[in-house]
Structure formats: structure tokens, C-alpha cells
């Protein structure tokens, strides 16, 4: 296993981290696998796998029954809500569990659509994943007008002046991403929320891409909604939605009659994926333990999670600097997004590139043969690939670092890309 141990206080214990993830020890064609596919879904620690299988072994039941396994299921789901509340900095009854971010966003956009009148406006951005665009565009059929916020092409950041202009007294919802899943840009979410509220609009934040990389505090952001997907931050394939209690109570979900009107259950329909929900607490506990390794004095689970993110960010920033510097030295390579190391606090370690003479699919395939997992295409950030006119040419090659990656893995990616480019010259 390739590891780099960092000993300083508050730093990531990478040997411990990698030991938590059994899948990282896989090989491909005789080479250790390098997981640079985190933005599509991260690997999971053993404890998540154990929690899922233990639930199926011991507690498998439907909810609200008058017997042991059903009661344990109820307690387990309540525990998962508390865990996510600690992760996001809110109360457990403000957490809605669901299939994934996309379905939760559609459910909420439909409910908000019931309040809209012709002429009401919704502000979206070109930087967003389609899951934070299409559910809102669907409200055009109810007479809503969509306003798209521009980007600065040179560094793929949001044009905040355009955003300020487009949010008006007609705006009912501003839906924006916390970070771009294609080019890594971190938006000034607090400012976006402030601008929305100044005009009486609600702010809906897609934190799917940001969640594995940085701490989230929904109270400090003051956002009305925030969505993320646990499979992007070391958990099972599920989505979670935070909603301010007042909105979860006031808005009318489409739901079956037998579903109670209690918050948050009125937003959770049918039988949920209990075994995966069991994995949620384990994944938050993993992050908390990571934080306790970095800072054993962390007094609460939330404090430990925040310590984890501090260690994660320090580690990822180091890898990102080496990766970006190495990529920029490759001839004919174009790197999209923020390139200036002084501004790296405004980007995630998710890097989109194109290399002249190679399609992104060809690069991803050749890297894949060497055991290096990257993505090609648009990853549903379709508005961005269209806006940058790369959609017709296969989108980007996306290299996504996570905290379990190592300096050796960065070097392997760079060496492999250099070889692939040189072999065609
Ligand atoms: C930024 C972003 N938003 C939304 C989604 C959709 O999430 P889900 O698969 O949970 O619906 C993704 C998935 O890749 C994403 O990266």
C-alpha cells in the first residue's frame, strides 16, 4: 500500500485512514488501484460495510412495529438523523432521508412549485450539476421564469455581479452549488444566501460535491435548504436534505395519506433503504474518529467532525498543489478552473483537464488500464460543458482527489499522463 504518514498535531493520519478502507488495496493489471473517482462516489470504510450487513443480520424490519427488530430499526433511523445533524450543524428533525440528492430536489421543487405564480423567478447557475437545474426548470410548466447566472470563463468562478443583478423581488428561489463537481470551484455560499434573503427568496444549496472536502454549517450559512449525498462522503448510496423546520412544516409535499404530517416524515415516502441508513451513522462516526485522531481533545462529535475536515483540507491542499503544478507542466494540457495556488481555498481538489490530440475518454481508458480511475465526460455538469463548448468533444477528463489519496498516487497519475502524451508525439 502506498502511504505517506504525516506526524504533526492536527494532521491527517494517512496510514490509519487507508487502513479503514478495504477497497483501496485492490490491484488492476498487477498495479495498485488509484481511486481518483471520488467525485462520482467515494470508497467506504469497513465500519460502513459492517453496519449495513449487521442491520440486515440482526435488525431487519419495517418501522413502527410493536416488536424488537422494528423498534431497533426506528432507533437506528433516529440515530442516523442525529449523525447527519451533527455533520451539518442543525437539529435532527430538520434532516430528510431519501434515495439520492436528485429525487429529494425534485420532491422539494415540486412542493415549492405549488406556491409559485406566473412571473415568479428562479435563479440558477451555469456552474451547477443538472440535478440542481432540471428540477427547477420543470417549474417552467407552472409559469416560473428561469434566470441563469453567468460564469467567468477564465477561472470557472461564478459571476457574482450577474448573480446580484438577476436576484430581484420577483425571485422566489436561488438554487446554487456549494462547489462544482466538474471544475472544483467553491462558491461564496454565504453571500449567495444573503443576496437571496435580501430579496425575500429562499436559498437551496447543493453541497453534494463539497461535503467530502469541507465543513458545512447550515446555521452559519442561514440557507433554507441544503442537499448532499452520503455516497460522496464515505457512506452508502443515499441522499439527505436539510430544510429549515419552518419550511418543512409550511410547504406541502406530494405524499400518500397514510404518511403522517410530522416533520420530517411527511417528506419521506414509502419504505426507506434501512440497511443503507444504518451505514450513515457509521460514516459520520468514521469522520469523527478521523477528527479525534487529529485532535483527541475534540469534546463532541460535531467538534470531532470539524477537526476531521481541518485535517482533510490540509492534506488535500498539499496533494492538489503538487497535482496542479504537475499537470500544468504537461504540454498541450488545458486545466479548467482556479489555477493560482493563492486562491486554492476557493477550490476543491477536483480537476478538469483536456489535452490536445486526446479525447477525455481515451485518456480515462488508458489511465484505467494502468489502474488509475478517473472520469471523462460531463458528469451531469451539462450546463458548464455546453457553456465552455467542450460537450461536443467529450467534455473533460476529471481527476478527483479525496483525503485517502497519497502523494505517490499523484505522482503515478502525472507519470502516466506524461507517458500517454509522449507516446502519441
Ligand atoms: C454537485 C452534484 N450535485 C448533485 C449530484 C446528484 O446527486 P445524486 O446522485 O445523489 O442524485 C451530483 C452527483 O454526481 C453532484 O456531483
Short mmCIF file of C-alpha atoms and ligand atoms in Angstrom, two decimals:
data_model
loop_
_atom_site.label_atom_id
_atom_site.label_comp_id
_atom_site.label_asym_id
_atom_site.label_seq_id
_atom_site.Cartn_x
_atom_site.Cartn_y
_atom_site.Cartn_z
CA UNK A 1 0.00 0.00 0.00
CA UNK A 2 1.34 3.45 -0.88
CA UNK A 3 1.10 5.78 2.10
CA UNK A 4 2.68 8.96 3.36
CA UNK A 5 2.43 9.38 7.11
CA UNK A 6 2.20 12.92 8.46
CA UNK A 7 3.01 13.12 12.18
CA UNK A 8 2.19 16.73 13.14
CA UNK A 9 -0.68 17.52 15.51
CA UNK A 10 -3.95 18.23 13.76
CA UNK A 11 -2.70 16.48 10.63
CA UNK A 12 -4.26 13.57 8.84
CA UNK A 13 -3.12 10.12 9.95
CA UNK A 14 -3.00 8.67 6.44
CA UNK A 15 -1.86 5.21 7.48
CA UNK A 16 -4.87 4.96 9.79
CA UNK A 17 -7.16 6.43 7.12
CA UNK A 18 -6.14 3.98 4.41
CA UNK A 19 -6.39 1.07 6.80
CA UNK A 20 -10.09 1.90 7.23
CA UNK A 21 -10.92 1.38 3.54
CA UNK A 22 -10.64 -2.24 2.38
CA UNK A 23 -11.24 -1.44 -1.29
CA UNK A 24 -8.09 0.70 -1.53
CA UNK A 25 -5.88 -2.39 -1.53
CA UNK A 26 -7.23 -3.65 -4.89
CA UNK A 27 -4.96 -4.14 -7.85
CA UNK A 28 -5.63 -3.75 -11.58
CA UNK A 29 -3.36 -5.44 -14.12
CA UNK A 30 -0.89 -6.06 -11.33
CA UNK A 31 -0.79 -2.41 -10.20
CA UNK A 32 -2.34 -0.93 -7.03
CA UNK A 33 -5.61 0.78 -7.90
CA UNK A 34 -5.62 4.57 -7.62
CA UNK A 35 -9.05 5.95 -6.77
CA UNK A 36 -9.30 9.40 -8.35
CA UNK A 37 -13.02 8.89 -8.98
CA UNK A 38 -14.27 10.26 -5.64
CA UNK A 39 -16.49 12.98 -7.20
CA UNK A 40 -18.55 10.14 -8.71
CA UNK A 41 -18.71 8.37 -5.35
CA UNK A 42 -16.08 7.68 -2.70
CA UNK A 43 -14.95 4.39 -1.20
CA UNK A 44 -16.38 3.30 2.16
CA UNK A 45 -14.66 2.33 5.41
CA UNK A 46 -15.09 -1.18 6.82
CA UNK A 47 -17.39 0.08 9.57
CA UNK A 48 -19.95 1.24 6.99
CA UNK A 49 -19.90 -2.19 5.36
CA UNK A 50 -20.29 -3.82 8.80
CA UNK A 51 -23.16 -1.54 9.83
CA UNK A 52 -25.09 -2.39 6.65
CA UNK A 53 -24.62 -6.14 6.96
CA UNK A 54 -25.22 -6.16 10.75
CA UNK A 55 -28.50 -4.36 10.23
CA UNK A 56 -29.61 -6.99 7.72
CA UNK A 57 -28.43 -9.79 10.03
CA UNK A 58 -29.96 -8.56 13.30
CA UNK A 59 -32.44 -5.70 12.90
CA UNK A 60 -34.10 -6.08 9.51
CA UNK A 61 -37.72 -4.90 9.79
CA UNK A 62 -40.15 -2.21 8.75
CA UNK A 63 -40.70 0.80 11.00
CA UNK A 64 -43.21 1.48 13.80
CA UNK A 65 -43.95 -2.14 14.68
CA UNK A 66 -44.57 -3.35 18.24
CA UNK A 67 -41.63 -5.76 18.35
CA UNK A 68 -37.88 -5.80 18.88
CA UNK A 69 -36.40 -5.57 15.36
CA UNK A 70 -38.85 -2.86 14.33
CA UNK A 71 -38.07 -0.83 17.45
CA UNK A 72 -34.36 -1.20 16.77
CA UNK A 73 -34.97 -0.03 13.20
CA UNK A 74 -36.80 3.07 14.48
CA UNK A 75 -33.92 3.81 16.89
CA UNK A 76 -31.34 3.26 14.15
CA UNK A 77 -33.07 5.72 11.78
CA UNK A 78 -33.36 8.29 14.57
CA UNK A 79 -29.63 7.82 15.25
CA UNK A 80 -28.76 8.40 11.58
CA UNK A 81 -30.71 11.67 11.65
CA UNK A 82 -28.72 12.81 14.71
CA UNK A 83 -25.48 11.86 12.96
CA UNK A 84 -26.28 13.93 9.86
CA UNK A 85 -27.47 16.79 12.07
CA UNK A 86 -24.01 16.75 13.72
CA UNK A 87 -22.41 16.76 10.29
CA UNK A 88 -24.41 19.74 9.03
CA UNK A 89 -24.87 21.67 12.28
CA UNK A 90 -28.65 21.51 12.69
CA UNK A 91 -31.39 19.62 14.56
CA UNK A 92 -32.27 16.01 13.76
CA UNK A 93 -35.88 16.81 12.78
CA UNK A 94 -34.58 19.09 10.02
CA UNK A 95 -32.99 16.12 8.23
CA UNK A 96 -34.93 14.34 5.47
CA UNK A 97 -33.53 11.00 4.29
CA UNK A 98 -34.06 9.88 0.70
CA UNK A 99 -32.92 7.91 -2.29
CA UNK A 100 -30.41 10.49 -3.55
CA UNK A 101 -29.97 14.23 -3.95
CA UNK A 102 -31.78 14.31 -7.30
CA UNK A 103 -35.01 12.76 -6.05
CA UNK A 104 -35.01 14.92 -2.88
CA UNK A 105 -34.52 18.03 -5.00
CA UNK A 106 -37.36 17.06 -7.33
CA UNK A 107 -39.62 16.47 -4.31
CA UNK A 108 -38.80 19.89 -2.90
CA UNK A 109 -39.02 21.74 -6.22
CA UNK A 110 -42.47 20.21 -6.82
CA UNK A 111 -43.65 21.31 -3.39
CA UNK A 112 -42.25 24.82 -3.82
CA UNK A 113 -43.86 24.89 -7.28
CA UNK A 114 -47.28 24.67 -5.59
CA UNK A 115 -46.64 28.15 -4.13
CA UNK A 116 -45.43 29.78 -7.33
CA UNK A 117 -47.40 32.18 -9.51
CA UNK A 118 -46.83 33.09 -13.17
CA UNK A 119 -44.00 35.59 -13.36
CA UNK A 120 -42.17 34.26 -10.31
CA UNK A 121 -38.49 33.71 -10.99
CA UNK A 122 -35.93 31.07 -10.09
CA UNK A 123 -32.22 31.84 -10.27
CA UNK A 124 -29.83 29.01 -11.29
CA UNK A 125 -26.18 28.91 -12.32
CA UNK A 126 -24.14 27.62 -15.25
CA UNK A 127 -21.74 26.02 -12.77
CA UNK A 128 -24.29 23.61 -11.34
CA UNK A 129 -24.87 19.89 -11.75
CA UNK A 130 -28.05 19.20 -13.71
CA UNK A 131 -29.69 17.82 -10.56
CA UNK A 132 -29.82 21.42 -9.30
CA UNK A 133 -31.12 22.70 -12.63
CA UNK A 134 -33.66 20.34 -14.22
CA UNK A 135 -35.87 20.01 -11.09
CA UNK A 136 -36.21 23.82 -11.11
CA UNK A 137 -36.58 24.10 -14.87
CA UNK A 138 -39.51 21.70 -14.55
CA UNK A 139 -41.36 24.57 -12.84
CA UNK A 140 -41.44 26.50 -16.10
CA UNK A 141 -44.58 24.45 -16.81
CA UNK A 142 -46.15 26.27 -13.83
CA UNK A 143 -45.24 29.65 -15.29
CA UNK A 144 -41.95 30.22 -13.48
CA UNK A 145 -39.19 32.08 -15.31
CA UNK A 146 -35.63 30.75 -15.05
CA UNK A 147 -32.66 33.12 -14.86
CA UNK A 148 -29.22 31.60 -15.43
CA UNK A 149 -26.20 33.18 -13.71
CA UNK A 150 -23.05 33.57 -15.84
CA UNK A 151 -19.55 32.39 -15.04
CA UNK A 152 -16.11 33.89 -15.56
CA UNK A 153 -14.79 31.54 -18.23
CA UNK A 154 -11.11 32.10 -17.44
CA UNK A 155 -11.29 30.53 -13.96
CA UNK A 156 -14.79 28.97 -13.91
CA UNK A 157 -15.98 31.08 -10.98
CA UNK A 158 -19.49 32.46 -10.60
CA UNK A 159 -20.11 35.98 -11.85
CA UNK A 160 -21.34 37.44 -8.57
CA UNK A 161 -22.27 40.77 -10.25
CA UNK A 162 -24.53 38.87 -12.62
CA UNK A 163 -25.97 36.93 -9.69
CA UNK A 164 -26.66 40.18 -7.82
CA UNK A 165 -28.41 41.63 -10.90
CA UNK A 166 -30.51 38.52 -11.53
CA UNK A 167 -31.88 38.20 -7.99
CA UNK A 168 -34.80 40.63 -7.76
CA UNK A 169 -38.05 41.00 -5.87
CA UNK A 170 -39.55 38.51 -8.38
CA UNK A 171 -37.08 35.79 -7.32
CA UNK A 172 -38.59 33.02 -5.21
CA UNK A 173 -35.71 30.54 -5.17
CA UNK A 174 -31.97 30.80 -5.71
CA UNK A 175 -30.53 27.32 -6.31
CA UNK A 176 -26.74 27.17 -6.34
CA UNK A 177 -23.97 24.69 -5.73
CA UNK A 178 -21.57 24.82 -2.80
CA UNK A 179 -18.82 23.53 -5.10
CA UNK A 180 -18.63 22.47 -8.75
CA UNK A 181 -18.36 18.73 -9.34
CA UNK A 182 -16.59 19.39 -12.65
CA UNK A 183 -14.03 22.14 -12.02
CA UNK A 184 -13.92 22.26 -8.22
CA UNK A 185 -14.86 25.94 -7.72
CA UNK A 186 -16.19 26.70 -4.23
CA UNK A 187 -18.88 29.37 -4.34
CA UNK A 188 -19.38 32.13 -1.79
CA UNK A 189 -22.47 30.42 -0.46
CA UNK A 190 -22.96 32.72 2.50
CA UNK A 191 -23.11 35.70 0.15
CA UNK A 192 -25.47 33.88 -2.23
CA UNK A 193 -27.82 33.17 0.69
CA UNK A 194 -27.59 36.78 1.87
CA UNK A 195 -28.46 38.10 -1.60
CA UNK A 196 -31.39 35.67 -1.86
CA UNK A 197 -32.78 36.65 1.55
CA UNK A 198 -32.31 40.37 0.89
CA UNK A 199 -34.85 39.93 -1.88
CA UNK A 200 -37.18 37.63 0.02
CA UNK A 201 -36.15 34.47 -1.88
CA UNK A 202 -35.25 31.05 -0.49
CA UNK A 203 -31.74 29.64 -0.98
CA UNK A 204 -31.36 25.98 -1.98
CA UNK A 205 -27.75 24.78 -1.78
CA UNK A 206 -26.35 21.68 -3.46
CA UNK A 207 -23.49 20.57 -1.21
CA UNK A 208 -23.05 17.15 -2.85
CA UNK A 209 -19.61 17.92 -4.19
CA UNK A 210 -18.40 19.98 -1.25
CA UNK A 211 -19.35 17.56 1.55
CA UNK A 212 -16.31 15.22 1.32
CA UNK A 213 -13.93 18.19 1.26
CA UNK A 214 -15.05 20.82 3.74
CA UNK A 215 -17.13 21.52 6.86
CA UNK A 216 -20.75 22.55 6.49
CA UNK A 217 -22.63 24.74 8.95
CA UNK A 218 -26.18 25.30 7.77
CA UNK A 219 -26.96 27.69 10.63
CA UNK A 220 -23.98 29.91 9.83
CA UNK A 221 -24.89 29.81 6.12
CA UNK A 222 -28.54 30.50 7.00
CA UNK A 223 -29.57 28.56 3.86
CA UNK A 224 -33.17 27.40 3.62
CA UNK A 225 -32.27 24.01 2.19
CA UNK A 226 -29.05 22.09 1.67
CA UNK A 227 -28.72 18.72 0.00
CA UNK A 228 -25.92 16.18 -0.12
CA UNK A 229 -25.38 12.50 -0.92
CA UNK A 230 -23.79 10.17 1.61
CA UNK A 231 -22.11 8.08 -1.09
CA UNK A 232 -19.92 11.08 -1.92
CA UNK A 233 -18.57 11.26 1.63
CA UNK A 234 -17.65 7.69 2.50
CA UNK A 235 -21.16 6.42 3.15
CA UNK A 236 -23.86 4.40 1.39
CA UNK A 237 -25.83 5.36 -1.74
CA UNK A 238 -28.42 7.71 -0.21
CA UNK A 239 -29.30 11.39 -0.22
CA UNK A 240 -30.06 13.76 2.64
CA UNK A 241 -31.83 17.10 2.69
CA UNK A 242 -31.60 19.74 5.39
CA UNK A 243 -34.59 22.08 5.49
CA UNK A 244 -35.37 24.86 7.93
CA UNK A 245 -38.09 23.48 10.18
CA UNK A 246 -40.49 26.31 9.25
CA UNK A 247 -40.26 25.37 5.54
CA UNK A 248 -40.58 21.62 6.17
CA UNK A 249 -43.78 22.40 8.11
CA UNK A 250 -45.27 25.04 5.81
CA UNK A 251 -44.62 23.60 2.36
CA UNK A 252 -47.00 20.89 1.14
CA UNK A 253 -45.30 17.71 -0.07
CA UNK A 254 -46.98 15.38 -2.54
CA UNK A 255 -47.46 12.31 -0.35
CA UNK A 256 -49.75 9.39 0.41
CA UNK A 257 -52.48 9.89 3.02
CA UNK A 258 -51.15 7.24 5.36
CA UNK A 259 -47.85 9.09 5.64
CA UNK A 260 -48.09 11.27 8.77
CA UNK A 261 -47.80 15.04 8.64
CA UNK A 262 -44.99 15.05 11.18
CA UNK A 263 -41.70 16.72 10.23
CA UNK A 264 -39.53 15.33 8.71
CA UNK A 265 -41.50 12.13 7.95
CA UNK A 266 -44.02 13.89 5.70
CA UNK A 267 -41.14 14.30 3.23
CA UNK A 268 -40.07 10.64 3.38
CA UNK A 269 -42.31 8.39 1.35
CA UNK A 270 -42.66 4.65 1.36
CA UNK A 271 -40.16 2.34 2.99
CA UNK A 272 -36.68 3.81 3.09
CA UNK A 273 -33.43 1.95 2.45
CA UNK A 274 -32.91 0.92 6.08
CA UNK A 275 -29.69 -1.01 5.62
CA UNK A 276 -28.04 1.93 3.92
CA UNK A 277 -29.37 4.32 6.57
CA UNK A 278 -27.57 2.09 9.09
CA UNK A 279 -24.39 2.93 7.20
CA UNK A 280 -24.93 6.68 7.64
CA UNK A 281 -24.15 6.78 11.36
CA UNK A 282 -21.07 4.64 10.72
CA UNK A 283 -19.84 7.05 8.06
CA UNK A 284 -20.25 10.10 10.32
CA UNK A 285 -18.55 8.15 13.13
CA UNK A 286 -15.69 7.44 10.73
CA UNK A 287 -15.24 11.17 10.11
CA UNK A 288 -15.48 11.88 13.84
CA UNK A 289 -12.82 9.26 14.60
CA UNK A 290 -10.60 10.74 11.91
CA UNK A 291 -11.04 14.08 13.68
CA UNK A 292 -10.23 12.56 17.07
CA UNK A 293 -7.01 11.15 15.59
CA UNK A 294 -6.07 14.67 14.54
CA UNK A 295 -7.39 16.30 17.71
CA UNK A 296 -8.03 13.90 20.62
CA UNK A 297 -9.44 16.78 22.71
CA UNK A 298 -12.47 17.34 20.45
CA UNK A 299 -15.29 17.42 23.03
CA UNK A 300 -18.31 16.45 20.87
CA UNK A 301 -19.00 14.50 17.69
CA UNK A 302 -19.59 17.79 15.83
CA UNK A 303 -16.24 19.15 17.10
CA UNK A 304 -14.53 15.93 16.03
CA UNK A 305 -16.10 16.16 12.56
CA UNK A 306 -14.84 19.74 12.24
CA UNK A 307 -11.34 18.59 13.30
CA UNK A 308 -11.57 15.89 10.61
CA UNK A 309 -12.33 18.45 7.92
CA UNK A 310 -9.42 20.62 9.03
CA UNK A 311 -7.07 17.65 8.63
CA UNK A 312 -8.72 16.62 5.34
CA UNK A 313 -8.35 20.10 3.88
CA UNK A 314 -4.68 20.39 4.88
CA UNK A 315 -3.89 17.01 3.31
CA UNK A 316 -5.94 17.57 0.15
CA UNK A 317 -4.48 21.03 -0.43
CA UNK A 318 -0.95 19.61 -0.37
CA UNK A 319 -1.88 16.95 -2.93
CA UNK A 320 -3.79 19.46 -5.05
CA UNK A 321 -0.82 21.84 -5.29
CA UNK A 322 1.50 19.08 -6.49
CA UNK A 323 -1.12 17.73 -8.88
CA UNK A 324 -1.96 21.08 -10.47
CA UNK A 325 1.69 22.11 -10.75
CA UNK A 326 2.50 18.77 -12.41
CA UNK A 327 -0.48 18.95 -14.77
CA UNK A 328 0.32 22.48 -15.89
CA UNK A 329 3.79 21.30 -16.95
CA UNK A 330 2.31 18.79 -19.41
CA UNK A 331 2.43 20.20 -22.96
CA UNK A 332 -0.92 20.84 -24.69
CA UNK A 333 -2.84 20.39 -21.41
CA UNK A 334 -5.58 22.86 -20.58
CA UNK A 335 -6.71 22.99 -16.96
CA UNK A 336 -10.15 24.46 -16.25
CA UNK A 337 -10.96 26.34 -13.04
CA UNK A 338 -8.79 28.14 -10.48
CA UNK A 339 -5.05 27.67 -11.15
CA UNK A 340 -3.48 30.22 -8.81
CA UNK A 341 -2.27 28.47 -5.61
CA UNK A 342 -3.04 31.64 -3.63
CA UNK A 343 -6.73 31.05 -4.38
CA UNK A 344 -6.81 27.32 -3.67
CA UNK A 345 -9.00 27.93 -0.64
CA UNK A 346 -11.71 28.66 -3.25
CA UNK A 347 -11.47 25.27 -4.95
CA UNK A 348 -11.86 21.59 -4.16
CA UNK A 349 -9.19 19.13 -5.33
CA UNK A 350 -11.35 18.22 -8.33
CA UNK A 351 -9.51 18.98 -11.52
CA UNK A 352 -10.88 19.10 -15.07
CA UNK A 353 -8.43 18.99 -17.95
CA UNK A 354 -8.27 18.49 -21.69
CA UNK A 355 -5.17 17.54 -23.67
CA UNK A 356 -4.95 18.44 -27.35
CA UNK A 357 -4.99 15.37 -29.58
CA UNK A 358 -6.59 13.10 -26.96
CA UNK A 359 -10.25 12.71 -26.13
CA UNK A 360 -11.14 12.60 -22.42
CA UNK A 361 -12.49 9.06 -22.95
CA UNK A 362 -9.20 7.94 -24.49
CA UNK A 363 -7.24 9.40 -21.56
CA UNK A 364 -9.57 7.85 -18.95
CA UNK A 365 -9.38 4.47 -20.71
CA UNK A 366 -5.57 4.49 -20.87
CA UNK A 367 -5.33 5.56 -17.24
CA UNK A 368 -7.87 2.88 -16.31
CA UNK A 369 -5.68 0.21 -17.93
CA UNK A 370 -2.89 1.34 -15.59
CA UNK A 371 -5.22 1.00 -12.60
CA UNK A 372 -5.88 4.75 -12.28
CA UNK A 373 -9.59 5.57 -12.01
CA UNK A 374 -10.69 8.94 -13.41
CA UNK A 375 -13.83 10.14 -15.21
CA UNK A 376 -14.49 11.54 -18.62
CA UNK A 377 -17.47 13.43 -19.99
CA UNK A 378 -19.76 15.96 -18.33
CA UNK A 379 -20.70 14.18 -15.04
CA UNK A 380 -24.09 15.89 -15.50
CA UNK A 381 -22.48 19.34 -15.22
CA UNK A 382 -24.01 19.74 -18.65
CA UNK A 383 -24.63 23.47 -18.43
CA UNK A 384 -20.93 24.02 -17.86
CA UNK A 385 -19.64 21.71 -20.61
CA UNK A 386 -22.10 23.34 -23.02
CA UNK A 387 -21.19 26.82 -21.82
CA UNK A 388 -17.45 26.09 -22.31
CA UNK A 389 -18.17 24.39 -25.65
CA UNK A 390 -16.47 21.10 -24.74
CA UNK A 391 -19.62 18.96 -24.66
CA UNK A 392 -19.38 18.02 -28.34
CA UNK A 393 -15.72 16.97 -27.87
CA UNK A 394 -16.20 14.60 -24.95
CA UNK A 395 -16.22 17.03 -22.02
CA UNK A 396 -13.26 16.91 -19.64
CA UNK A 397 -11.02 14.35 -18.01
CA UNK A 398 -11.82 14.72 -14.29
CA UNK A 399 -9.22 13.87 -11.68
CA UNK A 400 -10.84 13.84 -8.24
CA UNK A 401 -8.65 13.69 -5.16
CA UNK A 402 -10.05 12.53 -1.83
CA UNK A 403 -8.40 12.53 1.60
CA UNK A 404 -7.41 8.85 1.25
CA UNK A 405 -5.18 9.61 -1.75
CA UNK A 406 -1.41 9.78 -1.38
CA UNK A 407 1.50 11.79 -2.76
CA UNK A 408 2.68 8.60 -4.52
CA UNK A 409 -0.68 8.31 -6.26
CA UNK A 410 -0.42 11.89 -7.50
CA UNK A 411 2.99 11.05 -8.95
CA UNK A 412 1.62 7.91 -10.59
CA UNK A 413 -1.14 9.89 -12.30
CA UNK A 414 1.31 12.54 -13.52
CA UNK A 415 3.81 9.98 -14.80
CA UNK A 416 1.08 8.03 -16.58
CA UNK A 417 -0.34 11.15 -18.25
CA UNK A 418 3.14 12.25 -19.36
CA UNK A 419 3.74 8.79 -20.87
CA UNK A 420 0.38 8.77 -22.65
CA UNK A 421 1.06 12.19 -24.16
CA UNK A 422 4.66 11.32 -25.13
CA UNK A 423 3.62 8.02 -26.77
CA UNK A 424 1.47 9.91 -29.28
CA UNK A 425 4.06 12.53 -30.24
C1 LIG B 1 -22.67 18.51 -7.45
C2 LIG B 1 -23.63 17.37 -7.57
N1 LIG B 1 -24.93 17.60 -7.36
C3 LIG B 1 -25.86 16.64 -7.45
C4 LIG B 1 -25.50 15.35 -7.78
C5 LIG B 1 -26.57 14.30 -7.87
O1 LIG B 1 -26.51 13.52 -6.72
P1 LIG B 1 -27.33 12.16 -6.60
O2 LIG B 1 -26.61 11.15 -7.38
O3 LIG B 1 -27.32 11.88 -5.12
O4 LIG B 1 -28.69 12.41 -7.09
C6 LIG B 1 -24.16 15.05 -8.03
C7 LIG B 1 -23.75 13.69 -8.44
O5 LIG B 1 -22.72 13.48 -9.01
C8 LIG B 1 -23.21 16.08 -7.91
O6 LIG B 1 -21.90 15.86 -8.12
#
